[in-house]
Coordinates of C-alpha atoms in Angstrom, one line a residue:
X1 CA -39.1 -10.9 68.4
X2 CA -39.5 -13.4 71.2
X3 CA -39.9 -11.4 74.3
X4 CA -37.8 -13.9 76.4
X5 CA -34.7 -13.6 74.2
X6 CA -32.9 -10.7 72.6
X7 CA -32.7 -10.4 68.8
X8 CA -30.0 -12.7 67.6
X9 CA -28.2 -12.9 64.3
X10 CA -25.7 -15.7 65.0
X11 CA -26.7 -18.9 63.3
X12 CA -25.4 -21.0 66.2
X13 CA -27.5 -19.1 68.7
X14 CA -30.6 -19.8 66.5
X15 CA -29.6 -23.5 66.3
X16 CA -29.1 -23.7 70.0
X17 CA -32.4 -22.0 70.8
X18 CA -34.1 -24.5 68.4
X19 CA -32.3 -27.5 70.0
X20 CA -35.2 -28.6 72.2
X21 CA -37.7 -28.6 69.3
X22 CA -35.2 -30.3 67.0
X23 CA -34.4 -33.0 69.5
X24 CA -38.0 -33.5 70.4
X25 CA -39.0 -33.6 66.7
X26 CA -36.3 -36.2 65.8
X27 CA -37.2 -38.5 68.7
X28 CA -40.9 -38.1 67.9
X29 CA -40.3 -38.9 64.2
X30 CA -38.2 -42.0 65.2
X31 CA -40.8 -43.1 67.7
X32 CA -43.7 -42.8 65.2
X33 CA -41.7 -44.6 62.5
X34 CA -41.1 -47.4 65.1
X35 CA -44.8 -47.6 65.7
X36 CA -46.1 -47.3 62.2
X37 CA -46.6 -50.7 60.5
X38 CA -44.8 -51.2 57.2
X39 CA -47.1 -49.4 54.8
X40 CA -44.9 -50.0 51.7
X41 CA -48.1 -50.2 49.7
X42 CA -49.5 -46.9 51.1
X43 CA -46.7 -44.4 51.6
X44 CA -49.1 -41.5 51.3
X45 CA -50.8 -42.9 54.4
X46 CA -47.5 -43.1 56.2
X47 CA -46.7 -39.5 55.2
X48 CA -50.1 -38.4 56.6
X49 CA -49.8 -40.4 59.8
X50 CA -46.2 -39.2 60.4
X51 CA -46.9 -35.5 59.9
X52 CA -50.3 -35.6 61.5
X53 CA -49.0 -37.4 64.6
X54 CA -46.1 -35.0 65.0
X55 CA -48.4 -32.0 64.5
X56 CA -50.9 -33.4 67.1
X57 CA -48.2 -34.2 69.6
X58 CA -46.5 -30.8 69.2
X59 CA -49.7 -28.9 69.5
X60 CA -50.8 -30.9 72.5
X61 CA -47.5 -30.2 74.2
X62 CA -47.7 -26.5 73.5
X63 CA -51.3 -26.3 74.7
X64 CA -50.4 -28.2 77.9
X65 CA -47.5 -25.9 78.5
X66 CA -49.6 -22.8 78.0
X67 CA -52.4 -23.9 80.3
X68 CA -50.1 -25.3 83.0
X69 CA -48.0 -22.1 82.9
X70 CA -51.2 -20.0 83.4
X71 CA -52.1 -22.2 86.4
X72 CA -48.6 -22.2 87.9
X73 CA -48.2 -18.4 87.7
X74 CA -51.9 -17.4 87.8
X75 CA -51.3 -15.5 84.6
X76 CA -53.7 -14.9 81.7
X77 CA -52.7 -16.3 78.4
X78 CA -51.9 -13.5 75.9
X79 CA -51.6 -13.4 72.1
X80 CA -47.9 -13.1 72.7
X81 CA -47.9 -16.3 74.7
X82 CA -49.7 -18.1 71.8
X83 CA -47.3 -16.7 69.3
X84 CA -44.3 -17.7 71.4
X85 CA -45.7 -21.2 71.8
X86 CA -46.1 -21.5 68.1
X87 CA -42.6 -20.2 67.5
X88 CA -41.2 -22.7 70.0
X89 CA -43.1 -25.5 68.2
X90 CA -41.8 -24.8 64.7
X91 CA -38.5 -26.6 65.0
X92 CA -40.3 -29.8 66.1
X93 CA -42.6 -29.6 63.1
X94 CA -39.7 -28.8 60.8
X95 CA -38.0 -32.1 61.6
X96 CA -41.1 -33.9 60.3
X97 CA -41.1 -32.1 56.9
X98 CA -38.3 -34.0 55.2
X99 CA -39.5 -37.5 56.3
X100 CA -43.0 -36.5 55.2
X101 CA -41.7 -35.4 51.8
X102 CA -39.7 -38.6 51.4
X103 CA -42.9 -40.7 52.0
X104 CA -44.8 -38.5 49.5
X105 CA -42.0 -39.1 47.0
X106 CA -42.4 -42.8 47.7
X107 CA -46.1 -42.5 47.0
X108 CA -45.3 -41.1 43.6
X109 CA -42.8 -43.9 43.0
X110 CA -39.8 -41.7 42.9
X111 CA -38.1 -43.6 45.8
X112 CA -38.9 -46.9 47.4
X113 CA -40.8 -46.7 50.7
X114 CA -38.0 -48.5 52.5
X115 CA -35.6 -45.9 51.2
X116 CA -37.9 -43.2 52.5
X117 CA -38.0 -44.9 55.9
X118 CA -34.2 -45.4 56.0
X119 CA -33.4 -41.8 54.9
X120 CA -36.0 -40.5 57.4
X121 CA -34.4 -42.4 60.3
X122 CA -30.9 -41.5 59.1
X123 CA -31.8 -37.8 59.1
X124 CA -33.1 -38.0 62.6
X125 CA -30.1 -39.9 63.9
X126 CA -27.8 -37.4 62.1
X127 CA -29.7 -34.5 63.6
X128 CA -29.4 -36.0 67.1
X129 CA -25.7 -36.7 66.6
X130 CA -25.1 -33.1 65.4
X131 CA -27.0 -31.7 68.4
X132 CA -25.1 -34.0 70.8
X133 CA -21.8 -32.8 69.3
X134 CA -23.0 -29.2 69.7
X135 CA -23.7 -29.8 73.4
X136 CA -20.3 -31.4 73.9
X137 CA -18.6 -28.5 72.1
X138 CA -20.5 -25.7 73.9
X139 CA -20.0 -27.3 77.4
X140 CA -16.4 -28.4 77.1
X141 CA -15.0 -26.6 74.0
X142 CA -13.0 -29.6 72.8
X143 CA -13.3 -32.2 70.1
X144 CA -13.4 -35.2 72.4
X145 CA -16.5 -33.9 74.2
X146 CA -18.1 -33.1 70.9
X147 CA -17.5 -36.6 69.6
X148 CA -18.8 -38.2 72.8
X149 CA -21.9 -36.0 72.7
X150 CA -22.5 -37.0 69.1
X151 CA -22.0 -40.7 69.9
X152 CA -24.3 -40.5 72.9
X153 CA -27.2 -38.6 71.3
X154 CA -26.8 -40.3 67.9
X155 CA -26.6 -43.6 69.7
X156 CA -29.9 -42.9 71.4
X157 CA -31.5 -42.1 68.0
X158 CA -30.0 -45.2 66.4
X159 CA -31.3 -47.4 69.3
X160 CA -34.8 -46.0 68.6
X161 CA -34.4 -46.6 64.8
X162 CA -33.3 -50.2 65.4
X163 CA -36.1 -50.9 67.9
X164 CA -38.5 -51.0 65.0
X165 CA -36.8 -54.2 63.8
X166 CA -37.0 -55.8 67.3
X167 CA -40.6 -54.9 67.8
X168 CA -42.0 -55.7 64.4

């Protein structure tokens, strides 16, 4: 059990607690997809770069947070702190799993690499829209706020996905 939060059984509470990592993961995947050259001839390389980059960024963020927290509060880093940092990082890494799997599937020829890219970007945009809707609903408790939250967060993800075409 995370020592900062009581044990929870409600799925929405788990989703809400994972929101930071899910948002961070979706934006990271979209950003990496934007920066990765079109490797349609090497989808296994794309899968490795995508997951490896998300893993490196996530671990770097967790490590920086642990060390800076130790400095800010003059507190030793405990095993519990390491465990909580890993638990907090899991949602970010989870977002990269499906896009990585899609590029592996492209490597085996089961889907086209462009399909893997499009589905990966679509997943991330959908995830951001769902989280935006959740924020709107939780804060205001009405459908309009949920829709506006979905449009705002999903729009930010869509803008990142479309930037790939502008940059490349």
